[in-house]
């Protein structure tokens, strides 16, 4: 049986969206995730095609904001990355804050850098299932790197992972 006290090592797909790139916020926002201790498993700058965007956002198809979302996410280069760590999905969502900038708490990425409903700087997977699907849309297995940090023993106890 799974022990709920132990954090589960997870991977999550994060996208620094076109507004993040345009506003020259890549470094500052990436630093939030690095500061927390999450590990980059993969990262690339790319322009998302309509076909990839439609696969990624298939769960939102039919919603009123869907056409605008596809237009926005394909409008310019984005940074797509996989972050790894204990409970990486939930930890990343907490760092990002609520979906709409005007609702997101100060101290979160969306709370500190924006006010918009659509232009909310960052995407993060919302469940292990969507993380697996989304990672496979953007990366092949051999693009995902697994490695240790030299100071890892100071960040977490070995028996926590
Ligand atoms: P999330 O990014 O916090 O997981 P979702 O509900 O999955 O939020 O929505 C996906 C993306 O669609 C949002 O990040 C945002 O860019 C856009 N979006 C969601 N709801 C709205 C809306 O009501 N108006 C405009 N854009 C929206
Ligand atoms: Mg979502």
mmCIF file with all atom_site columns, C-alpha atoms and ligand atoms in Angstrom:
data_model
loop_
_atom_site.group_PDB
_atom_site.id
_atom_site.type_symbol
_atom_site.label_atom_id
_atom_site.label_alt_id
_atom_site.label_comp_id
_atom_site.label_asym_id
_atom_site.label_entity_id
_atom_site.label_seq_id
_atom_site.pdbx_PDB_ins_code
_atom_site.Cartn_x
_atom_site.Cartn_y
_atom_site.Cartn_z
_atom_site.occupancy
_atom_site.B_iso_or_equiv
_atom_site.pdbx_formal_charge
_atom_site.auth_seq_id
_atom_site.auth_comp_id
_atom_site.auth_asym_id
_atom_site.auth_atom_id
_atom_site.pdbx_PDB_model_num
ATOM   1   C  CA  . UNK A 1 1   ? 0.000   0.000  0.000   1.00 0.00 ? 1   UNK A CA  1
ATOM   2   C  CA  . UNK A 1 2   ? 1.208   3.510  -0.825  1.00 0.00 ? 2   UNK A CA  1
ATOM   3   C  CA  . UNK A 1 3   ? 2.455   5.470  2.190   1.00 0.00 ? 3   UNK A CA  1
ATOM   4   C  CA  . UNK A 1 4   ? 0.856   8.942  1.941   1.00 0.00 ? 4   UNK A CA  1
ATOM   5   C  CA  . UNK A 1 5   ? 3.464   10.478 4.237   1.00 0.00 ? 5   UNK A CA  1
ATOM   6   C  CA  . UNK A 1 6   ? 6.153   9.968  1.626   1.00 0.00 ? 6   UNK A CA  1
ATOM   7   C  CA  . UNK A 1 7   ? 6.243   12.408 -1.302  1.00 0.00 ? 7   UNK A CA  1
ATOM   8   C  CA  . UNK A 1 8   ? 5.921   10.719 -4.659  1.00 0.00 ? 8   UNK A CA  1
ATOM   9   C  CA  . UNK A 1 9   ? 8.541   11.532 -7.285  1.00 0.00 ? 9   UNK A CA  1
ATOM   10  C  CA  . UNK A 1 10  ? 6.646   13.006 -10.202 1.00 0.00 ? 10  UNK A CA  1
ATOM   11  C  CA  . UNK A 1 11  ? 7.183   14.714 -13.514 1.00 0.00 ? 11  UNK A CA  1
ATOM   12  C  CA  . UNK A 1 12  ? 5.066   17.605 -14.766 1.00 0.00 ? 12  UNK A CA  1
ATOM   13  C  CA  . UNK A 1 13  ? 4.868   19.490 -18.050 1.00 0.00 ? 13  UNK A CA  1
ATOM   14  C  CA  . UNK A 1 14  ? 5.366   23.228 -17.704 1.00 0.00 ? 14  UNK A CA  1
ATOM   15  C  CA  . UNK A 1 15  ? 5.012   25.742 -20.542 1.00 0.00 ? 15  UNK A CA  1
ATOM   16  C  CA  . UNK A 1 16  ? 6.213   29.326 -20.298 1.00 0.00 ? 16  UNK A CA  1
ATOM   17  C  CA  . UNK A 1 17  ? 3.532   30.744 -22.577 1.00 0.00 ? 17  UNK A CA  1
ATOM   18  C  CA  . UNK A 1 18  ? 3.945   33.334 -25.377 1.00 0.00 ? 18  UNK A CA  1
ATOM   19  C  CA  . UNK A 1 19  ? 3.239   36.289 -23.052 1.00 0.00 ? 19  UNK A CA  1
ATOM   20  C  CA  . UNK A 1 20  ? 6.009   35.098 -20.716 1.00 0.00 ? 20  UNK A CA  1
ATOM   21  C  CA  . UNK A 1 21  ? 8.521   34.964 -23.593 1.00 0.00 ? 21  UNK A CA  1
ATOM   22  C  CA  . UNK A 1 22  ? 7.348   38.312 -25.050 1.00 0.00 ? 22  UNK A CA  1
ATOM   23  C  CA  . UNK A 1 23  ? 7.624   40.032 -21.663 1.00 0.00 ? 23  UNK A CA  1
ATOM   24  C  CA  . UNK A 1 24  ? 11.184  38.702 -21.167 1.00 0.00 ? 24  UNK A CA  1
ATOM   25  C  CA  . UNK A 1 25  ? 10.146  36.863 -18.008 1.00 0.00 ? 25  UNK A CA  1
ATOM   26  C  CA  . UNK A 1 26  ? 11.613  33.428 -18.852 1.00 0.00 ? 26  UNK A CA  1
ATOM   27  C  CA  . UNK A 1 27  ? 14.525  33.721 -16.430 1.00 0.00 ? 27  UNK A CA  1
ATOM   28  C  CA  . UNK A 1 28  ? 12.543  35.115 -13.508 1.00 0.00 ? 28  UNK A CA  1
ATOM   29  C  CA  . UNK A 1 29  ? 9.787   32.541 -13.797 1.00 0.00 ? 29  UNK A CA  1
ATOM   30  C  CA  . UNK A 1 30  ? 12.143  29.617 -14.344 1.00 0.00 ? 30  UNK A CA  1
ATOM   31  C  CA  . UNK A 1 31  ? 13.927  30.779 -11.169 1.00 0.00 ? 31  UNK A CA  1
ATOM   32  C  CA  . UNK A 1 32  ? 10.729  30.283 -9.134  1.00 0.00 ? 32  UNK A CA  1
ATOM   33  C  CA  . UNK A 1 33  ? 10.705  26.598 -10.057 1.00 0.00 ? 33  UNK A CA  1
ATOM   34  C  CA  . UNK A 1 34  ? 14.466  26.200 -9.572  1.00 0.00 ? 34  UNK A CA  1
ATOM   35  C  CA  . UNK A 1 35  ? 14.384  27.997 -6.227  1.00 0.00 ? 35  UNK A CA  1
ATOM   36  C  CA  . UNK A 1 36  ? 11.768  25.545 -4.995  1.00 0.00 ? 36  UNK A CA  1
ATOM   37  C  CA  . UNK A 1 37  ? 14.125  22.638 -5.758  1.00 0.00 ? 37  UNK A CA  1
ATOM   38  C  CA  . UNK A 1 38  ? 12.401  21.158 -8.803  1.00 0.00 ? 38  UNK A CA  1
ATOM   39  C  CA  . UNK A 1 39  ? 14.734  19.558 -11.327 1.00 0.00 ? 39  UNK A CA  1
ATOM   40  C  CA  . UNK A 1 40  ? 14.700  20.233 -15.074 1.00 0.00 ? 40  UNK A CA  1
ATOM   41  C  CA  . UNK A 1 41  ? 14.348  16.937 -16.895 1.00 0.00 ? 41  UNK A CA  1
ATOM   42  C  CA  . UNK A 1 42  ? 13.897  18.544 -20.341 1.00 0.00 ? 42  UNK A CA  1
ATOM   43  C  CA  . UNK A 1 43  ? 13.548  22.011 -21.853 1.00 0.00 ? 43  UNK A CA  1
ATOM   44  C  CA  . UNK A 1 44  ? 13.168  23.577 -25.302 1.00 0.00 ? 44  UNK A CA  1
ATOM   45  C  CA  . UNK A 1 45  ? 12.136  26.785 -27.047 1.00 0.00 ? 45  UNK A CA  1
ATOM   46  C  CA  . UNK A 1 46  ? 9.563   26.075 -29.757 1.00 0.00 ? 46  UNK A CA  1
ATOM   47  C  CA  . UNK A 1 47  ? 6.509   27.414 -31.515 1.00 0.00 ? 47  UNK A CA  1
ATOM   48  C  CA  . UNK A 1 48  ? 3.558   25.134 -30.863 1.00 0.00 ? 48  UNK A CA  1
ATOM   49  C  CA  . UNK A 1 49  ? 1.722   24.093 -34.030 1.00 0.00 ? 49  UNK A CA  1
ATOM   50  C  CA  . UNK A 1 50  ? -2.061  24.148 -34.215 1.00 0.00 ? 50  UNK A CA  1
ATOM   51  C  CA  . UNK A 1 51  ? -2.038  20.342 -34.322 1.00 0.00 ? 51  UNK A CA  1
ATOM   52  C  CA  . UNK A 1 52  ? -0.012  20.038 -31.095 1.00 0.00 ? 52  UNK A CA  1
ATOM   53  C  CA  . UNK A 1 53  ? -2.101  22.747 -29.409 1.00 0.00 ? 53  UNK A CA  1
ATOM   54  C  CA  . UNK A 1 54  ? -5.302  20.913 -30.274 1.00 0.00 ? 54  UNK A CA  1
ATOM   55  C  CA  . UNK A 1 55  ? -3.896  17.678 -28.812 1.00 0.00 ? 55  UNK A CA  1
ATOM   56  C  CA  . UNK A 1 56  ? -2.704  19.423 -25.670 1.00 0.00 ? 56  UNK A CA  1
ATOM   57  C  CA  . UNK A 1 57  ? -5.935  21.314 -25.054 1.00 0.00 ? 57  UNK A CA  1
ATOM   58  C  CA  . UNK A 1 58  ? -8.327  18.569 -26.270 1.00 0.00 ? 58  UNK A CA  1
ATOM   59  C  CA  . UNK A 1 59  ? -9.983  18.441 -22.807 1.00 0.00 ? 59  UNK A CA  1
ATOM   60  C  CA  . UNK A 1 60  ? -11.082 22.089 -23.312 1.00 0.00 ? 60  UNK A CA  1
ATOM   61  C  CA  . UNK A 1 61  ? -12.511 21.625 -26.830 1.00 0.00 ? 61  UNK A CA  1
ATOM   62  C  CA  . UNK A 1 62  ? -16.008 23.123 -27.048 1.00 0.00 ? 62  UNK A CA  1
ATOM   63  C  CA  . UNK A 1 63  ? -15.506 25.608 -24.205 1.00 0.00 ? 63  UNK A CA  1
ATOM   64  C  CA  . UNK A 1 64  ? -16.080 29.288 -25.068 1.00 0.00 ? 64  UNK A CA  1
ATOM   65  C  CA  . UNK A 1 65  ? -12.442 30.220 -24.472 1.00 0.00 ? 65  UNK A CA  1
ATOM   66  C  CA  . UNK A 1 66  ? -11.025 27.314 -26.557 1.00 0.00 ? 66  UNK A CA  1
ATOM   67  C  CA  . UNK A 1 67  ? -10.559 29.144 -29.920 1.00 0.00 ? 67  UNK A CA  1
ATOM   68  C  CA  . UNK A 1 68  ? -8.815  32.070 -28.181 1.00 0.00 ? 68  UNK A CA  1
ATOM   69  C  CA  . UNK A 1 69  ? -6.652  29.671 -26.187 1.00 0.00 ? 69  UNK A CA  1
ATOM   70  C  CA  . UNK A 1 70  ? -5.450  27.855 -29.330 1.00 0.00 ? 70  UNK A CA  1
ATOM   71  C  CA  . UNK A 1 71  ? -4.755  31.179 -31.054 1.00 0.00 ? 71  UNK A CA  1
ATOM   72  C  CA  . UNK A 1 72  ? -2.810  32.454 -28.029 1.00 0.00 ? 72  UNK A CA  1
ATOM   73  C  CA  . UNK A 1 73  ? -0.686  29.350 -27.359 1.00 0.00 ? 73  UNK A CA  1
ATOM   74  C  CA  . UNK A 1 74  ? 0.335   29.139 -31.052 1.00 0.00 ? 74  UNK A CA  1
ATOM   75  C  CA  . UNK A 1 75  ? 0.979   32.900 -31.398 1.00 0.00 ? 75  UNK A CA  1
ATOM   76  C  CA  . UNK A 1 76  ? 4.728   32.870 -30.672 1.00 0.00 ? 76  UNK A CA  1
ATOM   77  C  CA  . UNK A 1 77  ? 7.596   30.878 -29.185 1.00 0.00 ? 77  UNK A CA  1
ATOM   78  C  CA  . UNK A 1 78  ? 7.160   29.191 -25.832 1.00 0.00 ? 78  UNK A CA  1
ATOM   79  C  CA  . UNK A 1 79  ? 9.513   27.364 -23.487 1.00 0.00 ? 79  UNK A CA  1
ATOM   80  C  CA  . UNK A 1 80  ? 8.344   23.815 -22.855 1.00 0.00 ? 80  UNK A CA  1
ATOM   81  C  CA  . UNK A 1 81  ? 9.889   21.875 -20.003 1.00 0.00 ? 81  UNK A CA  1
ATOM   82  C  CA  . UNK A 1 82  ? 9.536   18.829 -17.824 1.00 0.00 ? 82  UNK A CA  1
ATOM   83  C  CA  . UNK A 1 83  ? 10.155  19.365 -14.130 1.00 0.00 ? 83  UNK A CA  1
ATOM   84  C  CA  . UNK A 1 84  ? 10.746  16.522 -11.715 1.00 0.00 ? 84  UNK A CA  1
ATOM   85  C  CA  . UNK A 1 85  ? 10.499  16.284 -7.952  1.00 0.00 ? 85  UNK A CA  1
ATOM   86  C  CA  . UNK A 1 86  ? 8.414   15.061 -5.058  1.00 0.00 ? 86  UNK A CA  1
ATOM   87  C  CA  . UNK A 1 87  ? 4.784   15.989 -5.796  1.00 0.00 ? 87  UNK A CA  1
ATOM   88  C  CA  . UNK A 1 88  ? 6.026   18.112 -8.716  1.00 0.00 ? 88  UNK A CA  1
ATOM   89  C  CA  . UNK A 1 89  ? 2.516   18.496 -10.172 1.00 0.00 ? 89  UNK A CA  1
ATOM   90  C  CA  . UNK A 1 90  ? 0.904   19.949 -7.080  1.00 0.00 ? 90  UNK A CA  1
ATOM   91  C  CA  . UNK A 1 91  ? 3.981   21.949 -6.061  1.00 0.00 ? 91  UNK A CA  1
ATOM   92  C  CA  . UNK A 1 92  ? 4.128   23.554 -9.530  1.00 0.00 ? 92  UNK A CA  1
ATOM   93  C  CA  . UNK A 1 93  ? 0.408   24.393 -9.510  1.00 0.00 ? 93  UNK A CA  1
ATOM   94  C  CA  . UNK A 1 94  ? 0.856   26.068 -6.120  1.00 0.00 ? 94  UNK A CA  1
ATOM   95  C  CA  . UNK A 1 95  ? 3.810   28.103 -7.422  1.00 0.00 ? 95  UNK A CA  1
ATOM   96  C  CA  . UNK A 1 96  ? 1.702   29.123 -10.459 1.00 0.00 ? 96  UNK A CA  1
ATOM   97  C  CA  . UNK A 1 97  ? -1.384  30.206 -8.497  1.00 0.00 ? 97  UNK A CA  1
ATOM   98  C  CA  . UNK A 1 98  ? -5.002  30.346 -9.617  1.00 0.00 ? 98  UNK A CA  1
ATOM   99  C  CA  . UNK A 1 99  ? -5.791  30.393 -13.339 1.00 0.00 ? 99  UNK A CA  1
ATOM   100 C  CA  . UNK A 1 100 ? -6.789  34.053 -13.660 1.00 0.00 ? 100 UNK A CA  1
ATOM   101 C  CA  . UNK A 1 101 ? -4.152  36.629 -12.794 1.00 0.00 ? 101 UNK A CA  1
ATOM   102 C  CA  . UNK A 1 102 ? -6.620  38.846 -10.950 1.00 0.00 ? 102 UNK A CA  1
ATOM   103 C  CA  . UNK A 1 103 ? -7.568  35.933 -8.650  1.00 0.00 ? 103 UNK A CA  1
ATOM   104 C  CA  . UNK A 1 104 ? -4.111  34.466 -8.110  1.00 0.00 ? 104 UNK A CA  1
ATOM   105 C  CA  . UNK A 1 105 ? -2.528  35.174 -4.735  1.00 0.00 ? 105 UNK A CA  1
ATOM   106 C  CA  . UNK A 1 106 ? 0.440   37.535 -4.475  1.00 0.00 ? 106 UNK A CA  1
ATOM   107 C  CA  . UNK A 1 107 ? 3.583   35.441 -4.142  1.00 0.00 ? 107 UNK A CA  1
ATOM   108 C  CA  . UNK A 1 108 ? 2.477   33.099 -6.919  1.00 0.00 ? 108 UNK A CA  1
ATOM   109 C  CA  . UNK A 1 109 ? 3.709   33.472 -10.503 1.00 0.00 ? 109 UNK A CA  1
ATOM   110 C  CA  . UNK A 1 110 ? 0.300   34.405 -11.881 1.00 0.00 ? 110 UNK A CA  1
ATOM   111 C  CA  . UNK A 1 111 ? -0.434  36.540 -8.836  1.00 0.00 ? 111 UNK A CA  1
ATOM   112 C  CA  . UNK A 1 112 ? 2.770   38.533 -9.145  1.00 0.00 ? 112 UNK A CA  1
ATOM   113 C  CA  . UNK A 1 113 ? 3.042   38.969 -12.908 1.00 0.00 ? 113 UNK A CA  1
ATOM   114 C  CA  . UNK A 1 114 ? -0.407  39.317 -14.451 1.00 0.00 ? 114 UNK A CA  1
ATOM   115 C  CA  . UNK A 1 115 ? -4.063  40.267 -14.360 1.00 0.00 ? 115 UNK A CA  1
ATOM   116 C  CA  . UNK A 1 116 ? -5.454  38.448 -17.389 1.00 0.00 ? 116 UNK A CA  1
ATOM   117 C  CA  . UNK A 1 117 ? -7.735  35.427 -17.811 1.00 0.00 ? 117 UNK A CA  1
ATOM   118 C  CA  . UNK A 1 118 ? -5.998  34.179 -20.980 1.00 0.00 ? 118 UNK A CA  1
ATOM   119 C  CA  . UNK A 1 119 ? -2.476  35.632 -20.730 1.00 0.00 ? 119 UNK A CA  1
ATOM   120 C  CA  . UNK A 1 120 ? -1.509  33.863 -17.539 1.00 0.00 ? 120 UNK A CA  1
ATOM   121 C  CA  . UNK A 1 121 ? 2.158   33.201 -18.310 1.00 0.00 ? 121 UNK A CA  1
ATOM   122 C  CA  . UNK A 1 122 ? 2.471   29.534 -17.490 1.00 0.00 ? 122 UNK A CA  1
ATOM   123 C  CA  . UNK A 1 123 ? 0.905   26.121 -17.993 1.00 0.00 ? 123 UNK A CA  1
ATOM   124 C  CA  . UNK A 1 124 ? 1.297   23.212 -15.603 1.00 0.00 ? 124 UNK A CA  1
ATOM   125 C  CA  . UNK A 1 125 ? -0.179  19.712 -15.773 1.00 0.00 ? 125 UNK A CA  1
ATOM   126 C  CA  . UNK A 1 126 ? -3.082  19.159 -13.370 1.00 0.00 ? 126 UNK A CA  1
ATOM   127 C  CA  . UNK A 1 127 ? -2.859  15.389 -12.698 1.00 0.00 ? 127 UNK A CA  1
ATOM   128 C  CA  . UNK A 1 128 ? -0.466  12.464 -13.191 1.00 0.00 ? 128 UNK A CA  1
ATOM   129 C  CA  . UNK A 1 129 ? -2.587  11.338 -16.164 1.00 0.00 ? 129 UNK A CA  1
ATOM   130 C  CA  . UNK A 1 130 ? -2.480  14.707 -17.922 1.00 0.00 ? 130 UNK A CA  1
ATOM   131 C  CA  . UNK A 1 131 ? 1.245   15.043 -17.128 1.00 0.00 ? 131 UNK A CA  1
ATOM   132 C  CA  . UNK A 1 132 ? 1.965   11.721 -18.859 1.00 0.00 ? 132 UNK A CA  1
ATOM   133 C  CA  . UNK A 1 133 ? -0.152  12.662 -21.891 1.00 0.00 ? 133 UNK A CA  1
ATOM   134 C  CA  . UNK A 1 134 ? 1.287   16.173 -22.166 1.00 0.00 ? 134 UNK A CA  1
ATOM   135 C  CA  . UNK A 1 135 ? 4.933   15.119 -21.714 1.00 0.00 ? 135 UNK A CA  1
ATOM   136 C  CA  . UNK A 1 136 ? 4.478   12.590 -24.552 1.00 0.00 ? 136 UNK A CA  1
ATOM   137 C  CA  . UNK A 1 137 ? 3.102   15.344 -26.831 1.00 0.00 ? 137 UNK A CA  1
ATOM   138 C  CA  . UNK A 1 138 ? 6.281   17.431 -26.557 1.00 0.00 ? 138 UNK A CA  1
ATOM   139 C  CA  . UNK A 1 139 ? 9.151   15.067 -25.706 1.00 0.00 ? 139 UNK A CA  1
ATOM   140 C  CA  . UNK A 1 140 ? 10.449  11.646 -26.623 1.00 0.00 ? 140 UNK A CA  1
ATOM   141 C  CA  . UNK A 1 141 ? 11.604  9.364  -23.835 1.00 0.00 ? 141 UNK A CA  1
ATOM   142 C  CA  . UNK A 1 142 ? 15.287  9.886  -24.695 1.00 0.00 ? 142 UNK A CA  1
ATOM   143 C  CA  . UNK A 1 143 ? 14.930  13.675 -24.309 1.00 0.00 ? 143 UNK A CA  1
ATOM   144 C  CA  . UNK A 1 144 ? 14.076  13.246 -20.618 1.00 0.00 ? 144 UNK A CA  1
ATOM   145 C  CA  . UNK A 1 145 ? 17.141  13.430 -18.393 1.00 0.00 ? 145 UNK A CA  1
ATOM   146 C  CA  . UNK A 1 146 ? 17.512  11.847 -15.003 1.00 0.00 ? 146 UNK A CA  1
ATOM   147 C  CA  . UNK A 1 147 ? 20.385  13.036 -12.826 1.00 0.00 ? 147 UNK A CA  1
ATOM   148 C  CA  . UNK A 1 148 ? 21.290  14.009 -9.288  1.00 0.00 ? 148 UNK A CA  1
ATOM   149 C  CA  . UNK A 1 149 ? 22.220  17.404 -7.825  1.00 0.00 ? 149 UNK A CA  1
ATOM   150 C  CA  . UNK A 1 150 ? 25.471  17.577 -5.882  1.00 0.00 ? 150 UNK A CA  1
ATOM   151 C  CA  . UNK A 1 151 ? 23.647  19.130 -2.904  1.00 0.00 ? 151 UNK A CA  1
ATOM   152 C  CA  . UNK A 1 152 ? 20.671  16.810 -3.029  1.00 0.00 ? 152 UNK A CA  1
ATOM   153 C  CA  . UNK A 1 153 ? 21.418  15.352 0.384   1.00 0.00 ? 153 UNK A CA  1
ATOM   154 C  CA  . UNK A 1 154 ? 21.011  18.846 1.895   1.00 0.00 ? 154 UNK A CA  1
ATOM   155 C  CA  . UNK A 1 155 ? 17.659  19.410 0.211   1.00 0.00 ? 155 UNK A CA  1
ATOM   156 C  CA  . UNK A 1 156 ? 15.895  16.173 1.118   1.00 0.00 ? 156 UNK A CA  1
ATOM   157 C  CA  . UNK A 1 157 ? 16.480  13.103 3.238   1.00 0.00 ? 157 UNK A CA  1
ATOM   158 C  CA  . UNK A 1 158 ? 17.174  10.010 1.176   1.00 0.00 ? 158 UNK A CA  1
ATOM   159 C  CA  . UNK A 1 159 ? 14.316  8.194  2.895   1.00 0.00 ? 159 UNK A CA  1
ATOM   160 C  CA  . UNK A 1 160 ? 11.833  10.895 1.784   1.00 0.00 ? 160 UNK A CA  1
ATOM   161 C  CA  . UNK A 1 161 ? 11.980  9.861  -1.855  1.00 0.00 ? 161 UNK A CA  1
HETATM 162 P  P1  . LIG B 2 .   ? -5.044  26.120 -15.803 1.00 0.00 ? 1   LIG B P1  1
HETATM 163 O  O1  . LIG B 2 .   ? -4.071  26.660 -16.840 1.00 0.00 ? 1   LIG B O1  1
HETATM 164 O  O2  . LIG B 2 .   ? -4.937  26.873 -14.511 1.00 0.00 ? 1   LIG B O2  1
HETATM 165 O  O3  . LIG B 2 .   ? -4.944  24.628 -15.635 1.00 0.00 ? 1   LIG B O3  1
HETATM 166 P  P2  . LIG B 2 .   ? -7.474  25.625 -17.318 1.00 0.00 ? 1   LIG B P2  1
HETATM 167 O  O4  . LIG B 2 .   ? -8.851  25.723 -16.759 1.00 0.00 ? 1   LIG B O4  1
HETATM 168 O  O5  . LIG B 2 .   ? -6.922  24.266 -17.603 1.00 0.00 ? 1   LIG B O5  1
HETATM 169 O  O6  . LIG B 2 .   ? -6.501  26.439 -16.352 1.00 0.00 ? 1   LIG B O6  1
HETATM 170 O  O7  . LIG B 2 .   ? -7.469  26.499 -18.661 1.00 0.00 ? 1   LIG B O7  1
HETATM 171 C  C1  . LIG B 2 .   ? -6.417  26.390 -19.602 1.00 0.00 ? 1   LIG B C1  1
HETATM 172 C  C2  . LIG B 2 .   ? -6.041  27.764 -20.076 1.00 0.00 ? 1   LIG B C2  1
HETATM 173 O  O8  . LIG B 2 .   ? -7.127  28.329 -20.822 1.00 0.00 ? 1   LIG B O8  1
HETATM 174 C  C3  . LIG B 2 .   ? -5.794  28.787 -18.963 1.00 0.00 ? 1   LIG B C3  1
HETATM 175 O  O9  . LIG B 2 .   ? -4.479  28.699 -18.435 1.00 0.00 ? 1   LIG B O9  1
HETATM 176 C  C4  . LIG B 2 .   ? -6.041  30.098 -19.668 1.00 0.00 ? 1   LIG B C4  1
HETATM 177 O  O10 . LIG B 2 .   ? -4.917  30.468 -20.471 1.00 0.00 ? 1   LIG B O10 1
HETATM 178 C  C5  . LIG B 2 .   ? -7.189  29.729 -20.606 1.00 0.00 ? 1   LIG B C5  1
HETATM 179 N  N1  . LIG B 2 .   ? -8.503  30.013 -19.985 1.00 0.00 ? 1   LIG B N1  1
HETATM 180 C  C6  . LIG B 2 .   ? -9.157  29.267 -19.066 1.00 0.00 ? 1   LIG B C6  1
HETATM 181 N  N2  . LIG B 2 .   ? -10.347 29.797 -18.734 1.00 0.00 ? 1   LIG B N2  1
HETATM 182 C  C7  . LIG B 2 .   ? -10.459 30.906 -19.474 1.00 0.00 ? 1   LIG B C7  1
HETATM 183 C  C8  . LIG B 2 .   ? -11.476 31.910 -19.591 1.00 0.00 ? 1   LIG B C8  1
HETATM 184 O  O11 . LIG B 2 .   ? -12.540 31.868 -18.935 1.00 0.00 ? 1   LIG B O11 1
HETATM 185 N  N3  . LIG B 2 .   ? -11.237 32.931 -20.452 1.00 0.00 ? 1   LIG B N3  1
HETATM 186 C  C9  . LIG B 2 .   ? -10.079 32.996 -21.199 1.00 0.00 ? 1   LIG B C9  1
HETATM 187 N  N4  . LIG B 2 .   ? -9.093  32.072 -21.109 1.00 0.00 ? 1   LIG B N4  1
HETATM 188 C  C10 . LIG B 2 .   ? -9.277  31.046 -20.271 1.00 0.00 ? 1   LIG B C10 1
HETATM 189 MG MG1 . LIG B 2 .   ? -5.297  23.086 -17.025 1.00 0.00 ? 2   LIG B MG1 1
#
